[in-house]
XYZ file of C-alpha atoms in Angstrom:
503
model
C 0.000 0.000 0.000
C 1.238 3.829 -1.281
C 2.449 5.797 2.169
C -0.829 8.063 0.375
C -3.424 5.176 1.133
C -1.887 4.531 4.543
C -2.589 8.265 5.699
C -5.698 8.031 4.152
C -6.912 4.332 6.248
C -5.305 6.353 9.422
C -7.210 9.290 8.705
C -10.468 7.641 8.098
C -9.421 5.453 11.511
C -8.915 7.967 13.319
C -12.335 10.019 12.606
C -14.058 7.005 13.531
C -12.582 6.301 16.362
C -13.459 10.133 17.562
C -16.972 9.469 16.353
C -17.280 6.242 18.222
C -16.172 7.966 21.733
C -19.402 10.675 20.723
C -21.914 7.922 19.816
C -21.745 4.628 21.942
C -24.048 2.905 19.192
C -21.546 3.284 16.531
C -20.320 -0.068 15.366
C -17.774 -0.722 12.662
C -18.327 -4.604 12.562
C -20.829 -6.942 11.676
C -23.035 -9.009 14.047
C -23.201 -12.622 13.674
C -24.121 -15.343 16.275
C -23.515 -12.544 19.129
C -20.423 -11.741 18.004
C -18.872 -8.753 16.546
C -16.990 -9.772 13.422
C -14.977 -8.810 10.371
C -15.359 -10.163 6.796
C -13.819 -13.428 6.278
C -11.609 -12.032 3.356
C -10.718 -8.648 6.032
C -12.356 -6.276 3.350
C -14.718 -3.443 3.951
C -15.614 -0.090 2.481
C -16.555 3.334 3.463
C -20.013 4.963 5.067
C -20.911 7.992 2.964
C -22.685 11.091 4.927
C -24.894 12.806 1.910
C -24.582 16.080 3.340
C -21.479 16.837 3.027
C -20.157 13.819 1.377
C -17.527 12.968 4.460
C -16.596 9.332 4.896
C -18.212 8.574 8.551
C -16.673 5.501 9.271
C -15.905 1.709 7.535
C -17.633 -1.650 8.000
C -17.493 -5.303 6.666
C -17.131 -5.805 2.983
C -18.878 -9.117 3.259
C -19.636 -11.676 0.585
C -21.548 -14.939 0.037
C -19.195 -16.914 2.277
C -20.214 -14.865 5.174
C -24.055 -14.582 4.652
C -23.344 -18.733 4.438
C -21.885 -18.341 7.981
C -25.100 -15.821 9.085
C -27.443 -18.280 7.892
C -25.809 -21.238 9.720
C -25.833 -19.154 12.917
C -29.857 -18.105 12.423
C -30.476 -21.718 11.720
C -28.824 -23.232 14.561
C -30.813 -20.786 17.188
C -33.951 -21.392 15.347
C -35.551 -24.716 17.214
C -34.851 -23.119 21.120
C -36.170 -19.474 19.607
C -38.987 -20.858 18.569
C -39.339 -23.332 21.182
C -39.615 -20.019 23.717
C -43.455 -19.042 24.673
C -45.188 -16.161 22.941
C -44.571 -14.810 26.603
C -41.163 -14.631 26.708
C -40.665 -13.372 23.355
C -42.839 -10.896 24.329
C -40.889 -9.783 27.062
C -37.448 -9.884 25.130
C -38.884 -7.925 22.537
C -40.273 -5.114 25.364
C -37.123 -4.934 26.794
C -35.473 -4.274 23.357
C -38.429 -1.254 22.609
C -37.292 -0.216 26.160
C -33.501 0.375 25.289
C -34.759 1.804 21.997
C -36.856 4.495 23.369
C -33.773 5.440 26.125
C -31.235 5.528 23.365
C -33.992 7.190 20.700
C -31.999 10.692 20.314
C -28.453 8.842 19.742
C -30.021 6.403 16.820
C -31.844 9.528 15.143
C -28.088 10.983 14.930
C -27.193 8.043 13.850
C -29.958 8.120 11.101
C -29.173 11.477 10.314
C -25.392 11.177 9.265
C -25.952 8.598 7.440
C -29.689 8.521 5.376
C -29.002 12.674 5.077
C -31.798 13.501 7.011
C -32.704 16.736 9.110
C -32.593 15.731 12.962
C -36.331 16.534 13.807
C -37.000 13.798 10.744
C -35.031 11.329 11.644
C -36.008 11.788 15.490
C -39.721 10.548 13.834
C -38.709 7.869 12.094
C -36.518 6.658 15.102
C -40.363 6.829 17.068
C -42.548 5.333 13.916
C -39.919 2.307 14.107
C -39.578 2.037 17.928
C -43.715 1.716 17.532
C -42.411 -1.944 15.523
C -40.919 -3.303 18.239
C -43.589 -2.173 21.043
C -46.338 -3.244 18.686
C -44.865 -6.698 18.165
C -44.063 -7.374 21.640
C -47.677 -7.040 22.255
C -49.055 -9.158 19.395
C -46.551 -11.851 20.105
C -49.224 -13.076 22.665
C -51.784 -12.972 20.290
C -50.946 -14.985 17.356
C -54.053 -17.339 17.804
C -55.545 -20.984 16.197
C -58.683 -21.935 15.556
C -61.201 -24.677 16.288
C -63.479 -25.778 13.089
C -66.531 -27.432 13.485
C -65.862 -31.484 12.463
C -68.113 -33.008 10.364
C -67.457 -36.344 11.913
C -68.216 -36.694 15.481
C -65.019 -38.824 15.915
C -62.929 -36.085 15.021
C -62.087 -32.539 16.309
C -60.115 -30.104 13.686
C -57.736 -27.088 14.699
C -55.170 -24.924 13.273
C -51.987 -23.640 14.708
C -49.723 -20.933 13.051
C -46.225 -22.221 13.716
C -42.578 -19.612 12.693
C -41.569 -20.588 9.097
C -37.958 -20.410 10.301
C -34.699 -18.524 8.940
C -36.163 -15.285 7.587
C -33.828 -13.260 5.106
C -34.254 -9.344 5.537
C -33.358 -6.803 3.033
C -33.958 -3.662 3.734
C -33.378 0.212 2.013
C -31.609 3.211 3.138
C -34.688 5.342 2.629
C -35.471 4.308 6.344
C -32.676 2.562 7.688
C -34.500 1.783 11.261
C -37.796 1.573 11.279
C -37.735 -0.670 7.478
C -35.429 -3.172 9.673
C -37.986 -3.103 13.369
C -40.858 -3.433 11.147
C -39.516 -6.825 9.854
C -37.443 -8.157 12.509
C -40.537 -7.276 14.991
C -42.457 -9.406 13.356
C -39.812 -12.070 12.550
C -38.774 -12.530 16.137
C -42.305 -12.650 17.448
C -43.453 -15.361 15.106
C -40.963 -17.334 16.415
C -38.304 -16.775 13.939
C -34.836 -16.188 13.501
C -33.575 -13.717 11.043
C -30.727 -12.433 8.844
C -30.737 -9.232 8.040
C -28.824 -7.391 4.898
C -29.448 -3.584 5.386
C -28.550 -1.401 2.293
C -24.861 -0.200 1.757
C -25.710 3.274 1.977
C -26.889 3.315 5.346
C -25.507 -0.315 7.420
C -24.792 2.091 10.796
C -28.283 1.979 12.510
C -28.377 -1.548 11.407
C -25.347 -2.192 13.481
C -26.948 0.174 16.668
C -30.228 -1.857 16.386
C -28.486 -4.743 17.031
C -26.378 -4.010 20.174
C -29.477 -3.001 21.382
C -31.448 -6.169 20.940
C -27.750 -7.743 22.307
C -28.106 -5.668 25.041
C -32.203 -6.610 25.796
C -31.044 -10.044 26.376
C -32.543 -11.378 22.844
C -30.176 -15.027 22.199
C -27.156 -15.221 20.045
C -27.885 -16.380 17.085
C -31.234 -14.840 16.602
C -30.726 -11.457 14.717
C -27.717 -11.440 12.233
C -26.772 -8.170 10.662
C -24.383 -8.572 7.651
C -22.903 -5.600 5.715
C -21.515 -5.237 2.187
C -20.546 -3.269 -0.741
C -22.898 -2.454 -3.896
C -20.581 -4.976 -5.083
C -21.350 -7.839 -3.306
C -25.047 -7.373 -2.949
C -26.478 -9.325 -5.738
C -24.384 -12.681 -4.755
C -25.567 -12.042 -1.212
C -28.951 -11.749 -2.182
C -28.992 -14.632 -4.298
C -27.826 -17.150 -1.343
C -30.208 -15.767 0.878
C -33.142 -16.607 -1.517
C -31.288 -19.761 -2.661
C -30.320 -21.261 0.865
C -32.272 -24.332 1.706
C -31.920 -23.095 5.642
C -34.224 -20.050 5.087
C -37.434 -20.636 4.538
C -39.023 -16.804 4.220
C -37.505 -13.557 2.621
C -39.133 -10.215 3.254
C -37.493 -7.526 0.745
C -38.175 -3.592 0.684
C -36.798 -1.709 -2.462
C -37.297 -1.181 -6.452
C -39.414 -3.638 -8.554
C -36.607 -4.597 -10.607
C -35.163 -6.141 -8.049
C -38.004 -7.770 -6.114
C -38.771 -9.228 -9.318
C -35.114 -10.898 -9.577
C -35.201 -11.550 -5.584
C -38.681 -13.364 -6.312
C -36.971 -15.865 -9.027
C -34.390 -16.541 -7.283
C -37.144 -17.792 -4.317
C -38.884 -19.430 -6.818
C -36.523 -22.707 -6.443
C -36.937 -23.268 -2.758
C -40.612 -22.636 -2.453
C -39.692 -19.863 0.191
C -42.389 -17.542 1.970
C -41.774 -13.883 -0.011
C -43.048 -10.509 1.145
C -42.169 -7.767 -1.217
C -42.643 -4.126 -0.910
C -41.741 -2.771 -3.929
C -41.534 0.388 -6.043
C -44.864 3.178 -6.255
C -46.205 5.408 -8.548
C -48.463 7.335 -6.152
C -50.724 9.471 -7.746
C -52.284 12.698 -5.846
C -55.489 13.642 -6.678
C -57.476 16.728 -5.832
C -61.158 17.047 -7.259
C -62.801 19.977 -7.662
C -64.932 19.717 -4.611
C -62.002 19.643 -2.132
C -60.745 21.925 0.357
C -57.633 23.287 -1.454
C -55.961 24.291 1.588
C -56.161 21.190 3.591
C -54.956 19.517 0.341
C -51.784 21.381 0.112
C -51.380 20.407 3.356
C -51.299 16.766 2.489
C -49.169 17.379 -0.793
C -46.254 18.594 1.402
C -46.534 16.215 3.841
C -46.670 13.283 1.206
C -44.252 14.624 -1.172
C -40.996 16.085 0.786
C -40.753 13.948 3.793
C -37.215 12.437 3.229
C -37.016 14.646 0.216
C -39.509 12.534 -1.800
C -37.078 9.383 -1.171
C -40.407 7.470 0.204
C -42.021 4.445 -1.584
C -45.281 5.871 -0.961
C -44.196 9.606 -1.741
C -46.772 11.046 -4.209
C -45.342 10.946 -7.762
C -48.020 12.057 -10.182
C -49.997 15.277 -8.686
C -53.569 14.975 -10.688
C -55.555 17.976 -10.598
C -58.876 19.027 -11.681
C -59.155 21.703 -14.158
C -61.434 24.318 -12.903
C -59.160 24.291 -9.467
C -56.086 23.878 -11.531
C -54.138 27.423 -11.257
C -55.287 27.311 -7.902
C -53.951 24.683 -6.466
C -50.897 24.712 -8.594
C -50.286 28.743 -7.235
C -50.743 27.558 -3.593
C -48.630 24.816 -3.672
C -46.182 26.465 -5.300
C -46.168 29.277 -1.880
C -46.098 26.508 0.218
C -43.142 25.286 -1.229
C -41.345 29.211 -1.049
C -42.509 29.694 2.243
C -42.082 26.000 3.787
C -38.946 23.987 2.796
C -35.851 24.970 4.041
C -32.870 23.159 3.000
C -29.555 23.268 4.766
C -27.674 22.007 8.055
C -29.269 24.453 10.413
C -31.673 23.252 12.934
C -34.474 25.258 11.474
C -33.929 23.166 7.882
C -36.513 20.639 6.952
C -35.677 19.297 3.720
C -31.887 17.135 3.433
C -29.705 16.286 0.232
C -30.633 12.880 -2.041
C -29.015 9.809 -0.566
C -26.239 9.888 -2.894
C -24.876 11.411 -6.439
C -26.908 8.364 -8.670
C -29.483 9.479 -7.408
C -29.345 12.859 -7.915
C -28.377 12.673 -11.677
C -30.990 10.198 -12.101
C -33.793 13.038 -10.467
C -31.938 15.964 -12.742
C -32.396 13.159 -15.953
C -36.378 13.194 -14.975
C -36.661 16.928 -14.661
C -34.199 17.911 -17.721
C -36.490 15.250 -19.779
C -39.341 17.080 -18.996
C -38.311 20.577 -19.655
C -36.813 19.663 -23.061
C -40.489 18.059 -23.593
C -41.953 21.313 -23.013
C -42.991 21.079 -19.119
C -43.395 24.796 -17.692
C -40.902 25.218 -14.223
C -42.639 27.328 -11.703
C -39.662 26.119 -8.690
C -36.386 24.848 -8.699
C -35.164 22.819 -11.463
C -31.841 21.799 -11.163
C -29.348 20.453 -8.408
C -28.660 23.031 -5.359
C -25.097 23.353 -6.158
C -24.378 25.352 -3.523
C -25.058 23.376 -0.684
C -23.258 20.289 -2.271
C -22.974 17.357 -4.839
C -26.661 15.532 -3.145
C -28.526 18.282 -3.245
C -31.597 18.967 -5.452
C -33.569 21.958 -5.525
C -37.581 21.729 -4.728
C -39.094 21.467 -7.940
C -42.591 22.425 -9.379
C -43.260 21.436 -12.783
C -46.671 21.878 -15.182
C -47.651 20.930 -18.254
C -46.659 17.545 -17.933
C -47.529 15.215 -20.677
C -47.609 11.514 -21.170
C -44.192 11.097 -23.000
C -42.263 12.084 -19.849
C -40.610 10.219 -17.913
C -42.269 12.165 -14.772
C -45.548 10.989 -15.810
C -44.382 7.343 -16.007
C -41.623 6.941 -13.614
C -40.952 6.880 -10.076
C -39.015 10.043 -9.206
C -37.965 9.321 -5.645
C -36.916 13.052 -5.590
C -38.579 16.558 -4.344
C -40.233 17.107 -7.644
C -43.696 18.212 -8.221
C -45.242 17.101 -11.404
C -48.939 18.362 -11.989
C -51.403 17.094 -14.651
C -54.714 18.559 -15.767
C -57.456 16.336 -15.980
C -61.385 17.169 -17.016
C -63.643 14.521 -15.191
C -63.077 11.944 -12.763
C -63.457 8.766 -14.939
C -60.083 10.523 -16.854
C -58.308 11.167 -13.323
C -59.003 7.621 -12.001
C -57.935 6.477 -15.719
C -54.185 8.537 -15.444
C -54.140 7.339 -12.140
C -54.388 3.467 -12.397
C -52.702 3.527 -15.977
C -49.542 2.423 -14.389
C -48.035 -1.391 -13.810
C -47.299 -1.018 -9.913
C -50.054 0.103 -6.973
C -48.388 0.901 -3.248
C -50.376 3.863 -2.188
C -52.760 6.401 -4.003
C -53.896 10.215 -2.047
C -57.387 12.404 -3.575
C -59.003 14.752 -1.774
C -62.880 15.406 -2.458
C -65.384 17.025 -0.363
C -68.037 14.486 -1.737
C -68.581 11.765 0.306
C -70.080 9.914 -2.328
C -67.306 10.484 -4.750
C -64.925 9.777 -1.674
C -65.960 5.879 -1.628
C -66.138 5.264 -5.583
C -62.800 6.903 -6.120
C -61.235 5.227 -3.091
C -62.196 1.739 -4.147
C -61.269 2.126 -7.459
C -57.781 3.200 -7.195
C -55.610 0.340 -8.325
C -53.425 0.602 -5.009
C -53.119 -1.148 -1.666
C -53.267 2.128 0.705
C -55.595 5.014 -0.098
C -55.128 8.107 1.979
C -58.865 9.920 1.695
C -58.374 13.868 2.561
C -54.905 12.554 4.166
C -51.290 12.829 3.104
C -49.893 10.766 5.933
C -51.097 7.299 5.827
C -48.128 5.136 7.801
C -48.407 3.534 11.070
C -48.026 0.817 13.194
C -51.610 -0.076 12.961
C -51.785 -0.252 9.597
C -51.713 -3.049 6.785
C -48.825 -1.314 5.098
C -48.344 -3.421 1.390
C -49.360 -2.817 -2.567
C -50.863 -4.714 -5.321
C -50.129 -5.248 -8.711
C -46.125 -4.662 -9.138
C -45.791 -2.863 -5.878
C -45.440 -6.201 -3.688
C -46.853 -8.930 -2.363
C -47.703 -9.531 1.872
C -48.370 -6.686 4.161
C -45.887 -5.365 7.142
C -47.572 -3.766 10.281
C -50.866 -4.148 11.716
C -51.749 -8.091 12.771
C -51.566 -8.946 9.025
C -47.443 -8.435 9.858
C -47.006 -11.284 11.601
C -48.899 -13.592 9.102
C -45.851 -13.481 7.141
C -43.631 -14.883 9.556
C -46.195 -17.917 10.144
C -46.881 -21.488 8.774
C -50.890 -23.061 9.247
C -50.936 -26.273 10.179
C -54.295 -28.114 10.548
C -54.487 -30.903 13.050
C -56.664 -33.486 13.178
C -57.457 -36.000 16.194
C -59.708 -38.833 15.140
C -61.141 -41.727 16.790
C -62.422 -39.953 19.985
């Protein structure tokens, strides 16, 4: 190695270390079988901060040789996990939500420096995915059987939901904590073990999550986190749909992938739950309360700086309230978003530079197409390499790739429609179906429209439609399964009728 790269490693070594004396939850290893590890091979590769682009620390470079070595550990604590009672998983589990909550303010930092986001955002999603864990404890003690009526009188029937086993779970960087306790809450409840495979942008609050589960008392053996490079992800991903030992694999990012994660399941028969890729389409009908539906366009579009599966992509509006809306929105945005360090900012940079050319590639499509730009419109140089400017954008039509494609980005695009069979026509005239917004003031209107949106989640007169409580899951190319809610822990769970005969 060049003296050049040596100063560099000592460098980067060194700011770590620093960081790790400021935030106790900071890990640079892996976590496999209750131990803190390394890659077999001793490679790893840096943690990016978006803001500012600053190297926050290294962890394992891992490969398939290692997820073989995480699946063998999740598979040997399997039988005495799920031998435990609902009780005392219960109990582990409420004791991990416990450490959570204390250490909330230290994992939202945590979730900051590394997903970009403003401190007051990532504080919320720390809460929304501590909610996981608290909910799961609870409905650990309430996965229930049933008793059918026999039609013999020699024989009684029942059903039992047993765990499925090793559970595979690969999660995004969009929301590095609570996309990881929404899963493993579940998991672990059922009676499973997992391994989980967070995304390479954001493998830090992974890392913290686990210590803290360590740290609750929750078996070695049970939660795996392995970390690796962009590199290594597809060969990891393939053994961990491939492995005979796991038997489920819940998976949160694009369609593309889902789809190749789903083939690759295909061979083992194994238990999938996808939540994939949205086209979210916002509607406001002329009979709505403009004001409360700006409201919910904000709040839909720019948390996490439109980097949300369920961020609303395609902004449908009626034409007599057209200019309207459009004009109030567009103050909104002026008066609301501040981006920036500064505690008073609200809106962070894109997760990394891909993504932000592949947002400017969307918006520069659509202005060469003839789309009018009211906001924004280009990166926010200024402030650094991740960050894009708010962006409000008219006379959309159908050739661009706004109106077709997920933009993942804080960009507005609004389209003009005449009646609502031609809004709830634009609307479903897309292959995926995660979530779908419209605000009416028709309560009539309100129930057709809401049943016939081709999505899983409709938020009526709402922009924020997440919680605990709720079946959280799409149709169509957005996914299969639901997370959340009781459905959750359906994934996680085999039925197995039983019949005793000759009584």
């Amino acid at each position: 190695m060049a003296i050049v790269g040596i100063g560099s490693l000592l460098i980067k070594r060194s700011a770590f270390s620093l960081m790790q004396r400021n935030m106790s939850l900071l890990r640079d290893k892996a976590f496999v079988n209750g131990e803190w590890i390394t890659s077999k091979k001793g490679k790893s590769f840096d943690v990016i901060n978006p803001t500012d682009g600053s190297v926050i620390g290294q962890v394992p470079d891992m490969d398939v040789e290692d997820t073989k070595a995480a699946i063998d550990s999740a598979h040997s604590a399997f039988k005495p996990w799920a031998s435990t009672t609902a009780k005392e998983r219960s109990n582990l589990l409420r004791k991990w939500f416990n450490l959570l909550e204390e250490n909330k303010e230290e994992l939202a930092r945590l979730v900051s420096i590394e997903a970009g986001k403003p401190f007051k955002e990532s504080l919320g999603e720390v809460f929304y995915g501590n909610s996981f864990i608290e909910w799961f404890s609870e409905e650990a003690r309430r996965i229930n059987g049933e008793i059918a009526a026999s039609p013999a009188k020699s024989k009684e029937m029942l059903f039992i939901r047993q765990p499925i086993g090793v559970a595979a779970l690969i999660t995004p960087w969009n929301f590095p904590h609570a996309m990881i306790t929404r899963k493993a809450g579940a998991a672990l409840a059922a009676g499973c073990t997992c391994v989980i495979k967070p995304a390479e942008d954001t493998p830090l609050t992974a890392l913290a999550l686990a210590q803290l589960a360590h740290d609750a008392g929750i078996p070695k053996g049970v939660l795996n986190v392995i970390t690796a490079s962009r590199d290594n992800a597809a060969p990891m991903g393939k053994i961990l749909c491939e492995s005979p030992l796991v038997r489920g694999l819940s998976f949160t990012g694009s369609t593309a992938v889902g789809k190749i994660l789903y083939q690759q399941c295909a061979s083992g028969i194994k238990r999938v739950s996808l939540e994939l890729g949205g086209n979210a389409p916002f509607i406001v009908f002329k009979s709505a309360n403009l004001d409360q539906a700006v409201v919910g366009a904000m709040a839909s579009k720019f948390r996490n700086c439109g980097q949300t599966c369920v961020s609303a992509n395609r902004f449908l509006i009626e034409e007599s309230v057209f200019d309207q809306f459009v004009e109030k929105l567009k103050v909104a945005m002026k008066t609301e978003l501040k981006q920036g360090t500064g505690e008073s900012c609200n809106t962070g940079p894109l997760i990394n530079v891909t993504q932000l050319q592949r947002v400017d590639n969307i918006v520069q499509d659509a202005v060469k197409k003839g789309a009018t730009v009211h906001l924004g419109g280009g990166p926010a140089k200024e402030l650094g390499e991740r960050w894009y400017q708010p962006t409000l954008l008219t006379n959309i039509k159908s050739d661009m790739l706004c109106y077709r494609e997920e933009i993942f980005g804080p960009v507005v695009a609004c389209i003009k429609f005449k009646s609502e069979e031609e809004g709830l026509k634009i609307a479903n005239d897309t292959p995926v179906g995660l979530a779908g917004y419209f605000f009416s003031g028709d309560i009539a209107q309100c129930w057709r429209v809401g049943k016939a949106l081709e999505v899983g989640m409709v938020g009526i007169n709402e922009g924020m439609i997440s919680s605990t409580e709720a079946a959280f899951g799409g149709i169509k190319e957005s996914g299969i399964g639901r997370e959340g809610s009781h459905h959750g822990i359906e994934e996680y769970t085999d039925v197995k009728y039983m019949c005793f005969g000759n009584l």
